[in-house]
Coordinates of C-alpha atoms in Angstrom, one line a residue:
M1 CA -48.8 -121.1 -169.6
K2 CA -46.7 -124.0 -168.3
N3 CA -45.2 -121.8 -165.6
L4 CA -48.7 -120.6 -164.6
I5 CA -49.8 -124.2 -164.1
L6 CA -46.7 -125.0 -162.0
V7 CA -47.3 -121.9 -159.9
F8 CA -50.8 -123.1 -159.3
I9 CA -49.5 -126.5 -158.2
V10 CA -47.2 -124.9 -155.7
L11 CA -49.9 -122.8 -154.2
F12 CA -52.4 -125.6 -154.2
S13 CA -49.9 -128.0 -152.5
N14 CA -49.0 -125.4 -149.9
L15 CA -52.7 -124.9 -149.0
I16 CA -53.3 -128.6 -148.5
F17 CA -50.1 -129.7 -146.7
S18 CA -48.0 -128.6 -143.8
Q19 CA -46.0 -130.5 -141.2
E20 CA -49.2 -130.9 -139.1
K21 CA -50.6 -134.3 -139.6
S22 CA -54.2 -134.9 -140.6
T23 CA -56.8 -135.3 -137.8
K24 CA -58.2 -138.3 -139.7
K25 CA -56.8 -141.7 -139.0
L26 CA -57.3 -144.4 -141.7
E27 CA -57.3 -148.1 -141.2
S28 CA -54.2 -150.1 -142.0
P29 CA -54.2 -152.1 -145.3
I30 CA -52.6 -155.1 -143.4
D31 CA -53.6 -157.0 -140.3
F32 CA -50.3 -156.6 -138.3
P33 CA -48.1 -153.6 -137.4
I34 CA -46.8 -151.6 -140.3
L35 CA -43.1 -151.8 -141.1
L36 CA -41.8 -150.0 -144.2
S37 CA -39.2 -151.0 -146.8
G38 CA -39.6 -147.7 -148.7
N39 CA -41.0 -144.3 -148.0
F40 CA -42.7 -141.4 -149.9
G41 CA -40.5 -139.2 -152.1
E42 CA -37.5 -141.5 -152.1
L43 CA -35.2 -140.9 -155.1
R44 CA -35.5 -143.8 -157.5
S45 CA -34.1 -144.2 -161.0
S46 CA -37.7 -143.8 -162.4
G47 CA -38.3 -140.6 -160.3
F48 CA -39.8 -139.9 -156.9
H49 CA -41.4 -142.8 -155.1
S50 CA -45.1 -141.9 -155.1
G51 CA -46.1 -144.1 -152.1
I52 CA -44.8 -146.2 -149.2
D53 CA -43.7 -149.8 -149.4
I54 CA -45.2 -151.9 -146.6
K55 CA -43.5 -155.1 -145.6
T56 CA -45.5 -158.3 -145.8
K57 CA -43.2 -160.5 -143.7
G58 CA -41.1 -161.4 -146.7
K59 CA -43.8 -163.5 -148.3
E60 CA -46.7 -163.4 -150.8
G61 CA -50.3 -164.1 -150.0
V62 CA -50.8 -161.7 -147.1
D63 CA -54.4 -160.3 -146.9
I64 CA -54.6 -156.7 -148.2
R65 CA -57.6 -154.7 -147.1
A66 CA -59.3 -151.4 -148.1
I67 CA -58.5 -148.7 -145.6
D68 CA -62.0 -147.2 -145.9
S69 CA -65.2 -147.8 -147.8
G70 CA -65.6 -146.8 -151.4
Y71 CA -65.7 -148.3 -154.8
V72 CA -63.2 -149.8 -157.1
S73 CA -62.3 -147.2 -159.8
R74 CA -59.6 -149.1 -161.7
V75 CA -57.9 -152.4 -161.8
Q76 CA -54.8 -153.2 -164.0
V77 CA -52.6 -156.2 -164.7
S78 CA -49.2 -155.5 -166.1
T79 CA -45.8 -157.3 -166.4
S80 CA -44.1 -154.1 -165.4
G81 CA -44.9 -151.1 -163.2
F82 CA -47.4 -151.8 -160.5
G83 CA -48.1 -155.4 -161.7
K84 CA -51.5 -156.3 -160.4
V85 CA -53.0 -153.1 -158.9
V86 CA -56.4 -151.9 -157.4
Y87 CA -57.5 -148.3 -157.2
I88 CA -60.3 -147.5 -154.7
D89 CA -62.2 -144.1 -154.8
H90 CA -63.3 -143.3 -151.2
G91 CA -65.1 -140.1 -152.1
N92 CA -64.1 -136.8 -150.5
N93 CA -61.5 -136.5 -153.3
L94 CA -59.4 -139.4 -151.9
T95 CA -58.2 -142.5 -153.8
T96 CA -56.0 -145.3 -152.5
V97 CA -53.7 -147.6 -154.6
Y98 CA -52.7 -151.2 -153.7
A99 CA -49.9 -152.5 -156.0
H100 CA -47.8 -155.6 -156.8
L101 CA -50.6 -158.0 -155.7
S102 CA -50.3 -161.7 -156.4
R103 CA -54.0 -162.0 -157.0
F104 CA -57.3 -160.0 -156.5
S105 CA -60.2 -160.8 -154.2
E106 CA -62.6 -163.3 -155.6
K107 CA -65.1 -160.8 -156.9
I108 CA -62.5 -158.7 -158.6
E109 CA -60.5 -161.7 -159.9
K110 CA -63.7 -163.0 -161.6
I111 CA -64.3 -159.7 -163.5
I112 CA -60.7 -159.4 -164.6
N113 CA -60.3 -163.0 -165.7
E114 CA -63.4 -162.7 -167.9
L115 CA -61.9 -159.6 -169.4
Q116 CA -58.6 -161.4 -170.0
Y117 CA -60.3 -164.3 -171.8
K118 CA -62.5 -161.9 -173.8
M119 CA -59.4 -159.9 -175.0
K120 CA -57.1 -162.9 -175.0
K121 CA -54.5 -160.9 -173.2
Y122 CA -52.8 -161.2 -169.8
E123 CA -52.2 -157.5 -169.5
V124 CA -55.5 -155.6 -169.2
R125 CA -56.9 -152.5 -167.6
K126 CA -60.5 -151.8 -166.6
F127 CA -62.1 -148.6 -165.3
F128 CA -65.3 -149.0 -163.2
R129 CA -68.3 -146.6 -163.0
P130 CA -68.9 -144.9 -159.6
N131 CA -70.4 -147.5 -157.2
E132 CA -70.3 -150.2 -159.8
L133 CA -68.1 -152.4 -157.6
K134 CA -68.5 -151.2 -154.0
I135 CA -65.9 -152.0 -151.3
G136 CA -66.4 -151.9 -147.5
K137 CA -63.9 -150.7 -144.9
K138 CA -61.4 -153.4 -144.1
E139 CA -62.8 -155.6 -146.9
L140 CA -60.3 -158.0 -148.6
I141 CA -59.3 -156.7 -152.0
G142 CA -56.4 -159.0 -152.8
L143 CA -53.3 -160.8 -151.6
S144 CA -49.8 -159.3 -151.4
G145 CA -47.3 -160.3 -154.1
N146 CA -44.3 -159.4 -156.1
T147 CA -45.8 -158.7 -159.6
G148 CA -44.6 -155.9 -161.9
S149 CA -41.4 -153.9 -161.3
S150 CA -41.0 -155.3 -157.8
F151 CA -38.0 -157.2 -156.5
G152 CA -39.3 -158.7 -153.3
P153 CA -42.7 -159.3 -151.8
H154 CA -44.3 -156.1 -150.4
L155 CA -47.3 -153.8 -150.8
H156 CA -46.8 -150.6 -152.6
F157 CA -49.5 -148.3 -151.1
E158 CA -50.5 -144.8 -152.3
I159 CA -53.0 -142.1 -151.3
R160 CA -54.0 -139.6 -153.9
K161 CA -56.2 -136.6 -154.3
T162 CA -58.6 -138.0 -156.8
N163 CA -59.5 -135.0 -158.9
E164 CA -55.9 -133.8 -159.3
E165 CA -54.3 -137.3 -159.5
L166 CA -52.0 -135.8 -156.8
P167 CA -50.0 -138.4 -154.7
I168 CA -49.6 -137.3 -151.1
N169 CA -47.5 -138.7 -148.3
P170 CA -49.5 -141.5 -146.6
L171 CA -47.8 -140.7 -143.3
F172 CA -49.9 -137.5 -143.3
Y173 CA -52.8 -139.8 -142.2
N174 CA -51.3 -141.0 -139.0
F175 CA -50.4 -144.6 -139.8
D176 CA -48.5 -146.1 -136.9
V177 CA -44.9 -146.2 -138.1
L178 CA -42.3 -146.0 -135.3
D179 CA -39.3 -143.7 -136.1
T180 CA -37.1 -142.2 -133.4
I181 CA -33.8 -142.4 -135.4
R182 CA -32.2 -139.3 -136.9
P183 CA -31.2 -139.2 -140.6
Y184 CA -27.7 -140.6 -141.2
L185 CA -25.2 -138.3 -142.9
K186 CA -22.6 -140.1 -145.0
N187 CA -20.9 -137.4 -147.2
L188 CA -20.9 -133.7 -147.8
F189 CA -19.8 -132.1 -151.1
L190 CA -19.1 -128.6 -152.1
Y191 CA -19.9 -127.7 -155.8
G192 CA -18.3 -125.0 -157.8
I193 CA -20.6 -123.6 -160.6
K194 CA -18.8 -121.9 -163.4
N195 CA -20.0 -121.2 -167.0
G196 CA -22.8 -123.8 -166.5
L197 CA -20.3 -126.6 -165.7
L198 CA -20.0 -128.3 -162.3
R199 CA -17.0 -129.2 -160.2
K200 CA -17.1 -130.8 -156.8
K201 CA -15.1 -131.4 -153.6
Q202 CA -15.8 -133.9 -150.9
L203 CA -15.5 -132.1 -147.5
K204 CA -14.1 -133.8 -144.4
L205 CA -16.8 -133.9 -141.7
S206 CA -16.2 -133.5 -138.0
K207 CA -18.9 -134.8 -135.5
I208 CA -19.8 -132.3 -132.8
N209 CA -22.5 -134.4 -131.1
D210 CA -25.1 -137.0 -132.0
S211 CA -27.1 -134.6 -134.1
T212 CA -24.5 -132.0 -135.4
F213 CA -21.6 -132.0 -137.8
T214 CA -19.2 -129.4 -139.2
A215 CA -16.3 -129.0 -141.6
N216 CA -13.4 -126.6 -142.0
T217 CA -14.1 -123.0 -143.0
I218 CA -14.7 -122.7 -146.7
K219 CA -12.7 -119.9 -148.4
T220 CA -13.6 -119.0 -152.0
T221 CA -15.0 -116.3 -154.3
D222 CA -16.9 -118.8 -156.5
T223 CA -20.5 -119.5 -157.1
I224 CA -21.1 -122.6 -155.0
G225 CA -23.6 -125.2 -153.9
F226 CA -23.8 -128.1 -151.5
G227 CA -24.8 -131.7 -151.9
V228 CA -25.2 -134.5 -149.4
V229 CA -25.3 -138.3 -149.3
S230 CA -27.8 -139.1 -146.6
Y231 CA -30.5 -141.6 -145.7
D232 CA -32.9 -142.3 -142.9
R233 CA -33.6 -145.3 -140.8
Q234 CA -36.7 -146.4 -138.8
N235 CA -37.1 -148.6 -135.7
K236 CA -37.5 -152.4 -136.0
T237 CA -36.2 -152.6 -139.6
N238 CA -32.8 -152.6 -141.3
N239 CA -34.0 -150.9 -144.5
I240 CA -32.6 -147.5 -145.4
F241 CA -35.0 -144.7 -146.6
G242 CA -34.9 -141.3 -148.3
N243 CA -35.2 -138.2 -146.1
Y244 CA -38.4 -136.3 -145.9
K245 CA -36.8 -132.9 -146.0
Y246 CA -33.5 -131.3 -147.0
S247 CA -33.1 -127.7 -145.9
L248 CA -30.4 -125.1 -146.4
F249 CA -30.2 -122.0 -144.3
K250 CA -27.9 -119.0 -145.1
N251 CA -27.4 -116.7 -142.1
D252 CA -30.4 -118.2 -140.4
S253 CA -32.8 -117.6 -143.4
L254 CA -34.2 -120.5 -145.4
N255 CA -32.4 -120.4 -148.8
F256 CA -33.4 -123.8 -150.3
E257 CA -35.5 -126.8 -149.4
L258 CA -36.7 -130.1 -150.8
I259 CA -39.8 -131.4 -149.0
F260 CA -41.8 -134.4 -149.8
D261 CA -45.4 -133.9 -148.8
S262 CA -46.6 -134.2 -152.4
F263 CA -45.7 -133.8 -156.0
T264 CA -47.5 -134.1 -159.3
F265 CA -46.8 -137.0 -161.7
S266 CA -45.6 -134.5 -164.3
E267 CA -42.9 -133.4 -161.7
K268 CA -41.8 -137.0 -161.0
P269 CA -38.9 -137.1 -163.4
F270 CA -37.6 -133.8 -162.2
Q271 CA -36.0 -135.4 -159.1
K272 CA -33.1 -136.1 -161.5
K273 CA -32.3 -132.3 -161.5
Y274 CA -31.3 -132.7 -157.8
I275 CA -29.2 -135.8 -158.2
D276 CA -25.5 -135.8 -159.3
N277 CA -25.9 -138.3 -162.1
E278 CA -22.1 -138.7 -162.7
Y279 CA -21.6 -139.7 -159.1
Y280 CA -24.6 -142.1 -159.3
V281 CA -23.3 -143.8 -162.5
L282 CA -19.8 -144.2 -161.0
K283 CA -20.7 -145.0 -157.4
K284 CA -24.3 -146.2 -157.4
S285 CA -24.9 -143.7 -154.6
R286 CA -27.0 -140.6 -154.8
I287 CA -25.7 -137.1 -153.9
V288 CA -28.8 -134.8 -153.3
K289 CA -27.9 -131.4 -154.6
L290 CA -29.2 -128.5 -152.5
F291 CA -29.4 -126.1 -155.4
G292 CA -31.0 -126.1 -158.8
D293 CA -32.5 -124.0 -161.7
K294 CA -34.1 -120.9 -160.1
N295 CA -36.6 -120.8 -163.0
N296 CA -38.2 -124.2 -162.0
N297 CA -41.5 -123.8 -160.2
L298 CA -41.8 -127.2 -158.6
S299 CA -44.2 -128.0 -155.7
F300 CA -41.5 -129.9 -153.7
V301 CA -38.9 -127.1 -153.9
K302 CA -38.8 -124.0 -151.7
G303 CA -36.4 -121.2 -152.4
K304 CA -34.7 -120.0 -155.6
N305 CA -31.1 -121.2 -155.4
D306 CA -29.0 -121.9 -158.5
G307 CA -25.9 -121.4 -156.4
L308 CA -24.6 -119.1 -153.7
I309 CA -22.5 -116.2 -155.1
I310 CA -19.6 -115.6 -152.7
K311 CA -17.8 -112.2 -153.1
K312 CA -14.5 -111.1 -151.6
G313 CA -15.0 -110.1 -148.0
D314 CA -18.3 -112.0 -147.5
K315 CA -18.9 -113.9 -144.3
H316 CA -21.8 -116.4 -144.2
N317 CA -23.1 -119.1 -141.8
I318 CA -24.6 -122.1 -143.5
T319 CA -26.8 -124.7 -141.8
I320 CA -28.0 -127.8 -143.6
K321 CA -30.9 -129.6 -141.8
L322 CA -31.8 -133.2 -142.7
S323 CA -35.2 -134.3 -141.4
D324 CA -37.5 -137.3 -141.4
Y325 CA -41.3 -137.2 -141.2
D326 CA -41.3 -137.5 -137.4
N327 CA -39.0 -134.5 -137.1
N328 CA -35.8 -136.3 -136.1
N329 CA -33.1 -134.0 -137.4
T330 CA -29.4 -134.0 -138.3
Y331 CA -27.5 -130.7 -138.8
I332 CA -24.4 -129.5 -140.6
N333 CA -23.0 -126.1 -139.5
L334 CA -20.5 -124.4 -141.9
K335 CA -18.7 -121.0 -142.3
I336 CA -17.9 -119.4 -145.6
I337 CA -15.4 -116.5 -146.1
G338 CA -15.1 -114.6 -149.4
D339 CA -11.4 -115.1 -150.1
S340 CA -9.7 -114.7 -153.5
T341 CA -7.8 -118.0 -153.0
N342 CA -10.4 -120.2 -154.7
F343 CA -11.2 -123.6 -153.4
K344 CA -9.4 -126.6 -155.0
Y345 CA -11.9 -129.1 -156.4
D346 CA -11.5 -132.8 -156.9
K347 CA -10.1 -134.0 -160.1
Q348 CA -12.9 -134.6 -162.6
V349 CA -13.6 -137.9 -164.3
E350 CA -12.4 -137.4 -167.8
L351 CA -14.2 -138.9 -170.8
P352 CA -13.3 -138.3 -174.4
F353 CA -15.5 -135.8 -176.1
N354 CA -15.4 -133.6 -179.2
K355 CA -18.5 -131.5 -178.8
L356 CA -19.6 -128.9 -176.2
I357 CA -23.4 -128.7 -176.3
D358 CA -25.0 -125.4 -175.4
F359 CA -28.4 -126.3 -174.0
N360 CA -29.9 -123.1 -175.6
K361 CA -29.1 -124.2 -179.1
K362 CA -30.3 -126.9 -181.6
Y363 CA -27.7 -129.1 -183.2
N364 CA -27.8 -131.3 -186.4
F365 CA -24.6 -133.3 -186.6
S366 CA -23.8 -135.6 -189.6
Y367 CA -20.9 -138.1 -189.6
N368 CA -20.4 -140.6 -192.4
S369 CA -24.1 -140.4 -193.4
H370 CA -25.2 -140.9 -189.7
E371 CA -27.3 -138.1 -188.3
L372 CA -27.7 -136.9 -184.7
I373 CA -30.4 -134.2 -184.0
I374 CA -30.4 -132.5 -180.6
E375 CA -33.2 -130.0 -179.9
K376 CA -32.9 -126.9 -177.7
N377 CA -33.1 -127.6 -173.9
T378 CA -32.5 -131.3 -174.3
F379 CA -29.9 -130.9 -171.6
D380 CA -30.1 -128.4 -168.7
R381 CA -26.5 -127.3 -168.7
K382 CA -23.5 -127.0 -171.0
S383 CA -22.6 -130.6 -171.8
K384 CA -19.6 -132.4 -173.1
F385 CA -20.5 -135.0 -175.8
L386 CA -18.7 -137.5 -177.9
H387 CA -20.1 -137.9 -181.5
K388 CA -18.1 -139.9 -184.0
Y389 CA -18.3 -143.0 -186.2
Q390 CA -15.6 -145.6 -185.7
N391 CA -15.3 -149.4 -186.3
D392 CA -19.0 -149.6 -187.6
T393 CA -20.1 -148.0 -184.3
L394 CA -21.9 -144.6 -183.9
F395 CA -20.9 -142.8 -180.7
A396 CA -23.6 -140.5 -179.3
Y397 CA -22.1 -140.7 -175.8
N398 CA -21.9 -139.2 -172.4
P399 CA -23.1 -141.6 -169.7
F400 CA -23.3 -138.9 -167.1
L401 CA -25.8 -136.7 -169.0
I402 CA -29.5 -136.6 -168.3
A403 CA -31.6 -135.8 -171.4
W404 CA -35.0 -134.1 -170.7
K405 CA -36.1 -134.5 -174.3
N406 CA -35.6 -137.2 -176.9
F407 CA -32.8 -136.7 -179.3
E408 CA -33.0 -138.3 -182.7
I409 CA -30.6 -140.7 -184.5
K410 CA -30.6 -141.8 -188.1
Y411 CA -28.4 -144.8 -188.8
P412 CA -28.0 -145.9 -192.4
T413 CA -28.1 -149.6 -193.5
N414 CA -27.6 -151.1 -196.9
S415 CA -28.4 -154.6 -195.9
L416 CA -31.2 -156.4 -194.3
N417 CA -30.4 -159.8 -192.9
D418 CA -32.7 -162.1 -190.9
G419 CA -32.6 -161.1 -187.2
Q420 CA -30.8 -157.8 -187.9
Y421 CA -31.4 -154.9 -185.5
L422 CA -29.7 -151.8 -184.0
A423 CA -28.1 -152.3 -180.6
R424 CA -26.7 -150.0 -178.0
I425 CA -23.8 -150.5 -175.7
N426 CA -24.1 -148.8 -172.3
Y427 CA -21.4 -147.5 -169.9
D428 CA -21.5 -150.7 -167.9
G429 CA -20.9 -152.8 -171.0
S430 CA -24.5 -154.1 -171.2
K431 CA -26.2 -154.3 -174.5
N432 CA -29.8 -153.3 -175.4
F433 CA -32.1 -153.8 -178.3
V434 CA -33.0 -150.4 -179.8
T435 CA -35.0 -151.1 -183.0
N436 CA -35.3 -153.3 -186.0
S437 CA -37.6 -150.9 -187.9
I438 CA -36.0 -149.4 -191.1
K439 CA -37.5 -146.5 -193.0
D440 CA -35.9 -145.1 -196.3
G441 CA -32.7 -147.0 -195.7
Y442 CA -32.3 -145.8 -192.1
Y443 CA -32.8 -147.0 -188.6
Q444 CA -34.7 -143.9 -187.3
F445 CA -35.5 -143.6 -183.7
K446 CA -35.7 -141.1 -180.7
T447 CA -34.1 -141.8 -177.3
K448 CA -33.1 -140.1 -174.1
T449 CA -30.2 -142.6 -173.5
T450 CA -26.7 -142.0 -174.9
G451 CA -24.5 -144.8 -175.9
K452 CA -22.6 -146.6 -178.6
F453 CA -24.9 -147.8 -181.5
F454 CA -24.2 -150.5 -184.0
I455 CA -25.9 -153.2 -186.2
D456 CA -26.1 -156.7 -184.7
I457 CA -27.9 -159.9 -185.6
D458 CA -30.0 -162.2 -183.4
S459 CA -30.3 -165.6 -184.9
L460 CA -31.2 -167.5 -181.8
P461 CA -34.9 -168.3 -181.0
P462 CA -36.3 -168.1 -177.5
T463 CA -36.0 -171.1 -175.2
V464 CA -39.2 -172.7 -173.8
I465 CA -38.8 -175.3 -171.0
R466 CA -41.5 -176.8 -168.9
N467 CA -40.9 -176.7 -165.1
K468 CA -41.0 -180.4 -164.2
R469 CA -40.2 -179.8 -160.5
I470 CA -43.8 -178.9 -159.7
N471 CA -46.9 -181.1 -160.3
Y472 CA -48.4 -179.8 -163.5
K473 CA -51.8 -181.0 -162.1
N474 CA -51.7 -178.1 -159.7
Q475 CA -50.1 -175.5 -162.0
I476 CA -48.5 -175.6 -165.4
Q477 CA -45.3 -173.6 -165.6
Y478 CA -42.8 -172.9 -168.4
Y479 CA -39.6 -170.9 -168.3
I480 CA -39.2 -168.7 -171.3
N481 CA -36.1 -166.7 -172.2
D482 CA -34.4 -164.9 -175.0
K483 CA -30.7 -164.1 -174.3
E484 CA -30.2 -161.6 -177.2
T485 CA -33.0 -159.1 -177.8
G486 CA -35.7 -160.2 -175.4
I487 CA -39.3 -161.5 -175.4
K488 CA -41.8 -159.6 -177.6
N489 CA -44.9 -161.7 -177.0
Y490 CA -46.1 -165.2 -176.0
R491 CA -49.2 -167.3 -176.3
G492 CA -50.5 -170.3 -174.5
K493 CA -53.3 -172.7 -175.6
I494 CA -54.8 -175.7 -173.9
N495 CA -56.8 -178.1 -176.1
D496 CA -56.6 -175.5 -178.9
Q497 CA -58.2 -172.8 -176.9
W498 CA -56.4 -169.6 -175.7
A499 CA -55.4 -170.0 -172.1
L500 CA -54.5 -167.4 -169.4
F501 CA -50.8 -167.9 -168.8
E502 CA -49.6 -165.2 -166.4
Y503 CA -46.1 -163.8 -167.1
E504 CA -43.4 -162.8 -164.7
P505 CA -40.4 -161.4 -166.8
K506 CA -38.0 -161.1 -163.8
L507 CA -38.5 -164.8 -163.1
K508 CA -38.6 -165.6 -166.9
K509 CA -41.7 -167.7 -166.2
I510 CA -45.2 -168.1 -167.5
F511 CA -47.8 -170.2 -165.5
F512 CA -51.4 -171.4 -165.8
K513 CA -53.7 -171.7 -162.8
N514 CA -55.6 -174.8 -163.9
D515 CA -59.2 -173.9 -164.6
T516 CA -62.1 -175.2 -166.7
L517 CA -60.0 -175.6 -169.8
I518 CA -58.5 -178.7 -168.3
K519 CA -60.2 -182.0 -169.1
P520 CA -59.9 -184.3 -166.1
N521 CA -58.9 -187.9 -166.6
K522 CA -57.7 -187.2 -170.2
V523 CA -54.6 -186.2 -172.1
N524 CA -54.6 -182.4 -172.5
K525 CA -52.8 -180.7 -175.3
V526 CA -50.7 -177.7 -174.1
E527 CA -49.2 -175.4 -176.7
I528 CA -46.7 -172.5 -176.0
Y529 CA -45.6 -170.0 -178.6
V530 CA -42.8 -167.4 -177.8
E531 CA -41.5 -164.7 -180.2
D532 CA -38.5 -162.4 -179.6
L533 CA -38.1 -158.8 -180.7
V534 CA -36.7 -159.6 -184.2
G535 CA -39.2 -162.3 -185.0
N536 CA -37.4 -165.5 -184.0
S537 CA -39.9 -167.9 -182.5
T538 CA -40.3 -171.2 -180.7
S539 CA -43.3 -173.4 -180.4
V540 CA -43.6 -176.3 -177.9
I541 CA -46.5 -178.8 -177.6
D542 CA -46.9 -181.1 -174.6
S543 CA -49.4 -183.8 -173.9
L544 CA -50.2 -183.9 -170.2
L545 CA -52.5 -186.5 -168.5
F546 CA -54.8 -185.0 -165.8

C-alpha cells in the first residue's frame, strides 16, 4: 500500500511540474527586490528545505505582505521550527506560508494574544474557518523576524498545494531572482559498493572550460556510484545555495536524477539517503550521492540506480550535470573501462565495533542487564556497531549511521537521587539530556541517535537575571539559562496575574511587551519562575516602579 501511495505521488508531481515556469506571476511578500539566503530543496540536517529564505536587509521589523488575496487558515507561535508563522489559503488549491516573524499584523496579533492569555501559554496554534479572517493582496500580515529555529533575520516563505499539503518550488511562480551563475563544483567522489558496504575515493578534477570538468579514466570491475560536493551562487549575494537538479547520464541516457520541484513532507527525511553522513560528521560538508535504493519510489528521484555494475570489457561514457533553476549548468565528463585491476579506494575511517548489523534482521542485545533492541530495517545497509558496557557507560555507537526507525534502550538503575537523569555523549563530545523517567527499575526510551549513555546528576537550578541595560518601562527582559539539562518550562506573573512573556531559547531570553497588566505610577510586582528538565527551579521577584 505504501509503495502504491508513493507511486501516486510521483505521477501526481510529474503532472503538475516541469521545468516550464507558471504563467501566473504572484506579488512579492516584501517591498524591495528579492535576494535569497536559502533556496528550495536545499539539504539541511532536518531534511529538505521546503521553501525559500528571503533576505530582509539583515534586520527585523520589515513589512511582510500577502502575495495574493485569501484568508488566514492557520497561525502558530512556537519557540522552535517556524517561530511565529502565518498560513494563508488563496483558493485554487494554493496556500502560502510566512515564517520566523517578529510579530503579526494588528488584527492577527489581537486574536493570538487573546488566545495566549486564555490558555496561559506563549506557544499556541489556531486554525481559522474559511473566510473567517480575510486578507487582501499586498495586505500587511506581519513584520520579519528571527523567531523559532532561525539564526538570522529573514523570511522563510513557502507555497503549497493546499489539498495535498505539498510544498512546491516558489520560483515556479516567476519571482524576480537574478541568477546567471553556474553551480560550483568542489569535489567528485567515486564509490565502490560491495556487500552493502561503501568505500570511496576522491577523484582529481581537471577543468576543460568554464562549464566542464573531467577526471582520469576509471578502470574497475566493481559496482560503483558517484558523489559530488557542489553548491550554487546567485547574483548580488554572497550566500551559497543547494543545486536545483543533479543528473547522471550513462552513454547519453539519463540514469539517475535528483530534482527539486516538489516533495511531500513524508519524503522530507529521505534526503539523508543521498548524503554521505560519515563525510558530513567528519567534514561538516555534504557529498550528494548520485545513486540510492532502487526500491525507493520518491517524487524527487528519477531513475533506478543503486550502483553501476561494471563488467570486464565494458566501456561507458558518464556525464554528470549540475543545474540551478535558471538552467545554468556545470558538467563532468568521465570514461569508465571494465578492467580487472580494481580501483584503489581511500583508507576508511576506522571506529571500534563488535557487531555487524544486517538491516534485514531484528536484534535484541543484552550486556550486563542493559538491553538494546534494533528492529528490522532500522538501518538501510549493513552497519558496523559498537555495543558494550564499560566504566558505567553503555555504548550503542556509530556516529556515522542514520537510523530510519527508533531503536530501544533499557538502562537499569538501582538508585534514585535528586536531579538524576540519563545522559548521552555525542561524537563531538557534547552532552545531551535523554530522560529522567524510570519504569520498573529501568530508564526505558527510544531514539534514532547513537551515542554513549550514562547516569548523571544535575543539582544546579536555572539562572534568572533581569536585563538592566534596557529601560524596563519599555520592555521587561530576563535572561534564563540552565547549563546542565536545559529549560523545561517557565512562568511570568505581573501583580499576581499570568503575563505573556515571550521566549527566545537561542538568545536565552524572555521578555514582556508592557500592556494593561502594568499599573502606571505604582510599584509593580514581577515574578519569574523557571524549571529545568529534572525539576530544579528558580523563582525571582522584582518590584518595579512605573
